[in-house]
mmCIF file of C-alpha atoms in Angstrom:
data_model
loop_
_atom_site.group_PDB
_atom_site.id
_atom_site.type_symbol
_atom_site.label_atom_id
_atom_site.label_comp_id
_atom_site.label_asym_id
_atom_site.label_seq_id
_atom_site.Cartn_x
_atom_site.Cartn_y
_atom_site.Cartn_z
ATOM 1 C CA MET A 1 38.738 132.774 -28.292
ATOM 2 C CA ALA A 2 38.073 131.750 -32.057
ATOM 3 C CA GLN A 3 40.504 132.300 -34.790
ATOM 4 C CA ALA A 4 38.192 134.973 -36.125
ATOM 5 C CA GLU A 5 37.858 136.988 -33.271
ATOM 6 C CA ARG A 6 41.417 137.157 -32.524
ATOM 7 C CA ARG A 7 42.060 138.835 -36.246
ATOM 8 C CA GLY A 8 39.721 141.223 -35.702
ATOM 9 C CA PRO A 9 37.813 142.460 -38.778
ATOM 10 C CA GLN A 10 38.090 140.824 -42.091
ATOM 11 C CA VAL A 11 40.746 141.903 -44.179
ATOM 12 C CA LEU A 12 40.589 141.565 -48.407
ATOM 13 C CA ASN A 13 42.823 141.907 -51.474
ATOM 14 C CA ILE A 14 41.943 142.945 -54.331
ATOM 15 C CA GLY A 15 41.216 139.459 -55.953
ATOM 16 C CA GLU A 16 39.025 138.514 -52.684
ATOM 17 C CA VAL A 17 36.909 141.231 -53.302
ATOM 18 C CA LEU A 18 36.694 140.591 -56.826
ATOM 19 C CA ALA A 19 34.991 137.353 -55.970
ATOM 20 C CA GLN A 20 32.701 138.655 -53.466
ATOM 21 C CA LEU A 21 31.562 141.005 -56.046
ATOM 22 C CA SER A 22 31.537 138.753 -59.295
ATOM 23 C CA ASP A 23 27.947 136.833 -58.826
ATOM 24 C CA ASP A 24 26.416 140.535 -59.104
ATOM 25 C CA PHE A 25 29.125 142.149 -61.117
ATOM 26 C CA PRO A 26 30.804 139.884 -63.434
ATOM 27 C CA SER A 27 32.235 142.528 -65.518
ATOM 28 C CA MET A 28 34.115 143.656 -62.314
ATOM 29 C CA THR A 29 37.952 144.212 -62.940
ATOM 30 C CA ALA A 30 40.767 145.070 -60.502
ATOM 31 C CA SER A 31 41.613 147.958 -62.749
ATOM 32 C CA LYS A 32 37.415 149.141 -62.221
ATOM 33 C CA ILE A 33 38.068 148.970 -58.294
ATOM 34 C CA ARG A 34 41.446 151.206 -58.710
ATOM 35 C CA PHE A 35 39.584 153.532 -60.835
ATOM 36 C CA LEU A 36 36.652 153.860 -58.250
ATOM 37 C CA GLU A 37 39.371 154.557 -56.098
ATOM 38 C CA GLU A 38 40.867 157.111 -57.608
ATOM 39 C CA LYS A 39 37.779 158.829 -58.032
ATOM 40 C CA GLY A 40 37.455 158.886 -54.418
ATOM 41 C CA LEU A 41 34.454 156.571 -54.346
ATOM 42 C CA ILE A 42 36.696 153.931 -52.107
ATOM 43 C CA ASN A 43 39.522 154.748 -49.690
ATOM 44 C CA PRO A 44 41.169 151.209 -48.662
ATOM 45 C CA ARG A 45 43.859 150.999 -45.864
ATOM 46 C CA ARG A 46 47.189 150.651 -46.974
ATOM 47 C CA THR A 47 49.949 148.480 -45.561
ATOM 48 C CA ALA A 48 53.430 150.202 -45.126
ATOM 49 C CA ALA A 49 54.558 148.466 -48.077
ATOM 50 C CA GLY A 50 51.419 150.282 -49.970
ATOM 51 C CA TYR A 51 49.583 147.048 -50.691
ATOM 52 C CA ARG A 52 45.494 147.519 -50.177
ATOM 53 C CA GLN A 53 43.676 146.288 -47.558
ATOM 54 C CA TYR A 54 40.074 146.403 -48.113
ATOM 55 C CA ALA A 55 37.279 145.837 -45.158
ATOM 56 C CA ASP A 56 33.560 144.546 -45.553
ATOM 57 C CA SER A 57 32.569 148.225 -45.391
ATOM 58 C CA ASP A 58 34.793 148.925 -48.766
ATOM 59 C CA VAL A 59 32.579 146.012 -50.120
ATOM 60 C CA GLU A 60 29.543 147.380 -49.174
ATOM 61 C CA ARG A 61 30.115 151.052 -50.875
ATOM 62 C CA LEU A 62 31.181 149.368 -53.911
ATOM 63 C CA ARG A 63 28.227 146.871 -54.033
ATOM 64 C CA PHE A 64 26.212 150.135 -53.860
ATOM 65 C CA VAL A 65 28.306 152.294 -56.276
ATOM 66 C CA LEU A 66 28.088 149.438 -58.868
ATOM 67 C CA ALA A 67 24.758 149.025 -58.133
ATOM 68 C CA LEU A 68 23.620 152.700 -58.731
ATOM 69 C CA GLN A 69 25.875 152.770 -61.866
ATOM 70 C CA ARG A 70 23.718 149.655 -63.088
ATOM 71 C CA ASP A 71 20.525 150.013 -62.270
ATOM 72 C CA GLN A 72 19.644 153.527 -62.076
ATOM 73 C CA TYR A 73 22.438 154.996 -64.315
ATOM 74 C CA LEU A 74 23.703 157.443 -62.352
ATOM 75 C CA PRO A 75 27.142 159.148 -63.200
ATOM 76 C CA LEU A 76 29.741 158.834 -60.787
ATOM 77 C CA LYS A 77 29.722 162.229 -59.759
ATOM 78 C CA VAL A 78 25.903 162.110 -58.355
ATOM 79 C CA ILE A 79 27.139 158.390 -56.705
ATOM 80 C CA LYS A 80 30.164 160.393 -54.749
ATOM 81 C CA ASP A 81 27.409 162.835 -53.928
ATOM 82 C CA TYR A 82 25.401 160.210 -52.134
ATOM 83 C CA LEU A 83 28.603 158.537 -50.479
ATOM 84 C CA ASP A 84 29.822 162.051 -49.092
ATOM 85 C CA ALA A 85 26.472 162.426 -47.597
ATOM 86 C CA ILE A 86 26.496 159.444 -45.649
ATOM 87 C CA ASP A 87 29.830 159.730 -44.302
ATOM 88 C CA ARG A 88 28.716 162.959 -42.870
ATOM 89 C CA GLY A 89 25.957 161.343 -41.328
ATOM 90 C CA GLU A 90 23.353 162.782 -43.357
ATOM 91 C CA ARG A 91 20.686 161.157 -45.687
ATOM 92 C CA PRO A 92 21.173 161.834 -48.990
ATOM 93 C CA GLU A 93 18.623 163.616 -51.428
ATOM 94 C CA ASN A 94 16.031 161.441 -52.192
ATOM 95 C CA LEU A 95 16.751 158.871 -49.894
ATOM 96 C CA SER A 96 14.051 158.149 -47.812
ATOM 97 C CA ALA A 97 14.224 157.275 -44.344
ATOM 98 C CA GLY A 98 14.026 153.462 -44.066
ATOM 99 C CA VAL A 99 16.615 152.725 -47.025
ATOM 100 C CA SER A 100 19.930 151.685 -45.858
ATOM 101 C CA VAL A 101 23.352 151.747 -48.104
ATOM 102 C CA SER A 102 22.501 148.208 -49.493
ATOM 103 C CA PRO A 103 22.546 147.689 -53.471
ATOM 104 C CA ARG A 104 19.124 145.652 -52.885
ATOM 105 C CA ALA A 105 17.601 148.394 -51.139
ATOM 106 C CA VAL A 106 18.538 150.325 -53.993
ATOM 107 C CA SER A 107 17.467 148.566 -56.516
ATOM 108 C CA ASP A 108 13.793 147.774 -54.938
ATOM 109 C CA GLU A 109 13.299 150.654 -53.027
ATOM 110 C CA LEU A 110 15.046 153.945 -54.548
ATOM 111 C CA ALA A 111 14.215 153.110 -57.845
ATOM 112 C CA THR A 112 11.130 155.418 -58.410
ATOM 113 C CA GLU A 113 12.906 158.049 -56.004
ATOM 114 C CA LEU A 114 16.183 158.165 -57.911
ATOM 115 C CA HIS A 115 14.715 158.594 -61.246
ATOM 116 C CA ASN A 116 12.462 161.583 -60.562
ATOM 117 C CA ARG A 117 15.892 162.711 -59.253
ATOM 118 C CA VAL A 118 16.067 163.908 -63.197
ATOM 119 C CA ARG A 119 15.152 167.453 -63.021
ATOM 120 C CA ARG A 120 14.091 169.202 -65.990
ATOM 121 C CA LEU A 121 14.703 172.802 -66.049
ATOM 122 C CA THR A 122 13.001 175.807 -67.958
ATOM 123 C CA ALA A 123 15.291 178.397 -69.977
ATOM 124 C CA GLU A 124 14.731 180.725 -67.165
ATOM 125 C CA GLU A 125 15.992 178.130 -64.394
ATOM 126 C CA LEU A 126 19.126 177.051 -66.627
ATOM 127 C CA ARG A 127 20.070 180.330 -66.885
ATOM 128 C CA ALA A 128 19.679 181.263 -63.207
ATOM 129 C CA GLU A 129 21.428 178.033 -62.009
ATOM 130 C CA SER A 130 24.420 178.549 -64.478
ATOM 131 C CA GLY A 131 25.056 182.098 -64.512
ATOM 132 C CA ALA A 132 24.276 181.984 -68.524
ATOM 133 C CA SER A 133 22.968 184.854 -70.380
ATOM 134 C CA VAL A 134 20.166 184.906 -72.858
ATOM 135 C CA ALA A 135 22.801 185.382 -75.757
ATOM 136 C CA LEU A 136 24.917 182.611 -74.199
ATOM 137 C CA LEU A 137 21.848 180.077 -73.827
ATOM 138 C CA GLU A 138 21.015 181.052 -77.456
ATOM 139 C CA ALA A 139 24.808 180.379 -79.162
ATOM 140 C CA LEU A 140 24.771 177.141 -77.025
ATOM 141 C CA LEU A 141 21.274 175.973 -78.525
ATOM 142 C CA SER A 142 22.454 177.367 -82.074
ATOM 143 C CA TYR A 143 25.655 175.473 -82.116
ATOM 144 C CA GLY A 144 23.925 172.416 -80.783
ATOM 145 C CA LEU A 145 26.108 172.455 -77.611
ATOM 146 C CA VAL A 146 22.449 171.917 -75.823
ATOM 147 C CA SER A 147 19.242 170.837 -76.625
ATOM 148 C CA HIS A 148 15.761 171.065 -75.343
ATOM 149 C CA VAL A 149 13.033 168.762 -75.042
ATOM 150 C CA ASN A 150 9.447 170.789 -75.518
ATOM 151 C CA GLY A 151 11.135 173.790 -73.918
ATOM 152 C CA THR A 152 12.796 172.143 -70.923
ATOM 153 C CA PHE A 153 16.613 170.912 -70.061
ATOM 154 C CA ASP A 154 17.765 168.209 -68.231
ATOM 155 C CA GLU A 155 21.004 167.984 -65.916
ATOM 156 C CA HIS A 156 23.656 167.529 -68.817
ATOM 157 C CA ALA A 157 22.142 170.939 -70.403
ATOM 158 C CA LEU A 158 22.707 172.451 -67.006
ATOM 159 C CA GLN A 159 26.610 171.211 -66.732
ATOM 160 C CA VAL A 160 27.394 172.039 -70.350
ATOM 161 C CA ALA A 161 25.729 175.533 -69.396
ATOM 162 C CA CYS A 162 27.718 176.468 -66.221
ATOM 163 C CA ALA A 163 31.033 175.338 -68.118
ATOM 164 C CA CYS A 164 30.627 177.500 -71.010
ATOM 165 C CA ALA A 165 29.524 180.052 -68.906
ATOM 166 C CA GLN A 166 32.476 180.070 -66.915
ATOM 167 C CA LEU A 167 34.484 179.644 -69.764
ATOM 168 C CA GLU A 168 32.923 182.796 -71.670
ATOM 169 C CA GLY A 169 34.845 184.606 -68.751
ATOM 170 C CA HIS A 170 38.252 183.538 -70.339
ATOM 171 C CA GLY A 171 37.228 184.559 -73.552
ATOM 172 C CA LEU A 172 36.048 181.414 -74.810
ATOM 173 C CA GLU A 173 32.880 181.563 -76.809
ATOM 174 C CA PRO A 174 30.294 179.042 -78.032
ATOM 175 C CA ARG A 175 31.965 179.301 -81.592
ATOM 176 C CA HIS A 176 35.205 178.272 -80.154
ATOM 177 C CA LEU A 177 33.780 175.295 -78.475
ATOM 178 C CA ARG A 178 32.371 172.909 -80.996
ATOM 179 C CA PRO A 179 35.387 170.836 -81.447
ATOM 180 C CA PHE A 180 34.284 169.580 -78.014
ATOM 181 C CA GLN A 181 30.718 168.509 -79.727
ATOM 182 C CA ALA A 182 32.596 166.850 -82.881
ATOM 183 C CA ALA A 183 35.091 165.048 -79.958
ATOM 184 C CA ALA A 184 31.888 163.565 -77.950
ATOM 185 C CA GLU A 185 30.479 162.093 -80.638
ATOM 186 C CA ARG A 186 33.855 160.325 -82.060
ATOM 187 C CA GLU A 187 34.065 159.400 -78.180
ATOM 188 C CA PHE A 188 30.656 158.129 -78.127
ATOM 189 C CA GLY A 189 31.194 156.082 -81.564
ATOM 190 C CA LEU A 190 34.599 154.525 -79.586
ATOM 191 C CA VAL A 191 32.446 153.389 -76.702
ATOM 192 C CA GLU A 192 29.596 151.920 -78.961
ATOM 193 C CA ARG A 193 31.880 150.018 -80.955
ATOM 194 C CA ALA A 194 33.380 148.634 -77.826
ATOM 195 C CA VAL A 195 30.263 147.460 -76.246
ATOM 196 C CA ALA A 196 28.505 146.224 -79.553
ATOM 197 C CA THR A 197 28.603 142.979 -78.583
ATOM 198 C CA LEU A 198 26.532 143.297 -75.476
ATOM 199 C CA THR A 199 23.852 145.813 -76.971
ATOM 200 C CA SER A 200 23.543 143.339 -79.909
ATOM 201 C CA ARG A 201 21.663 140.691 -77.305
ATOM 202 C CA LYS A 202 18.318 141.646 -76.075
ATOM 203 C CA ASP A 203 18.243 140.111 -72.487
ATOM 204 C CA ALA A 204 18.261 142.532 -69.431
ATOM 205 C CA ALA A 205 21.664 141.280 -68.405
ATOM 206 C CA SER A 206 23.881 141.823 -71.356
ATOM 207 C CA ARG A 207 22.194 145.777 -71.806
ATOM 208 C CA ALA A 208 22.947 146.411 -68.242
ATOM 209 C CA ARG A 209 26.380 145.281 -68.509
ATOM 210 C CA ALA A 210 27.234 147.044 -71.625
ATOM 211 C CA ALA A 211 25.765 150.503 -69.935
ATOM 212 C CA GLU A 212 28.231 149.399 -67.252
ATOM 213 C CA THR A 213 31.241 149.048 -69.649
ATOM 214 C CA ALA A 214 30.057 152.431 -71.810
ATOM 215 C CA ARG A 215 30.383 154.253 -68.340
ATOM 216 C CA GLU A 216 33.770 152.922 -67.587
ATOM 217 C CA ILE A 217 35.214 153.141 -70.980
ATOM 218 C CA SER A 218 34.000 156.880 -71.045
ATOM 219 C CA ASP A 219 35.474 157.278 -67.710
ATOM 220 C CA LEU A 220 38.681 156.154 -68.707
ATOM 221 C CA CYS A 221 38.398 158.174 -72.007
ATOM 222 C CA LEU A 222 37.750 161.576 -69.936
ATOM 223 C CA SER A 223 40.708 160.633 -67.444
ATOM 224 C CA LEU A 224 43.145 160.066 -71.268
ATOM 225 C CA HIS A 225 41.903 163.381 -71.866
ATOM 226 C CA GLN A 226 42.563 165.181 -68.488
ATOM 227 C CA ALA A 227 45.812 163.410 -68.772
ATOM 228 C CA LEU A 228 47.207 164.618 -72.246
ATOM 229 C CA VAL A 229 45.726 167.966 -72.091
ATOM 230 C CA HIS A 230 47.663 168.633 -68.247
ATOM 231 C CA ASP A 231 50.937 167.085 -69.971
ATOM 232 C CA ARG A 232 50.553 169.980 -72.651
ATOM 233 C CA ILE A 233 50.180 172.600 -69.929
ATOM 234 C CA ALA A 234 53.197 171.256 -67.999
ATOM 235 C CA ARG A 235 55.318 171.731 -70.791
ATOM 236 C CA MET A 236 54.359 175.705 -70.679
ATOM 237 C CA ASP A 237 56.678 175.591 -67.849
ATOM 238 C CA SER A 238 59.392 173.701 -69.162
#
């Protein structure tokens, strides 16, 4: 019996995973892999001592996630929805029957379909899906928290409207939420400066790496913000 057969499925450490991904994703880091694990996108096994053990299937999931981030500019929440559907044995929305969970299939065959996933909503559709009233939507537009193109809104506007509709139930009105817009602008400025070297280059590979890095920095900033706010909330009980 060959040695590979005696060992069973291949088990990789994080350095070996990085080595397998480095050709297609040269900016990948161990911290990014751990971050994706924290977000529930991969779930490697752990030894009794707590060391991570990655299987080939974990590497393929990482390729899928990274390819969708790089090539389709999809947020992690949308990618996780795809993976959750696959784990349930379902076909994710907009995946055609012949497409496998492969980054090359995603790049070559799914580009158009995934692009079509970006919806445009009328004001009525936005209010219906978010629960926002006419007055609330007008206030969100007035304070610049949402915007439209030729009278239609995108998924980001829907997310903002949903959050603001629920916050309104806690007595927080759009006028109270303007600091979030200012904070978002400041965060974007930080991200923009961090990737300036890459965005100054004209080749497609550099632009792709800039977009991937910008998303990673943004996700980390959001995690930092959440941790800081939760820390302040925890002190309320002390």
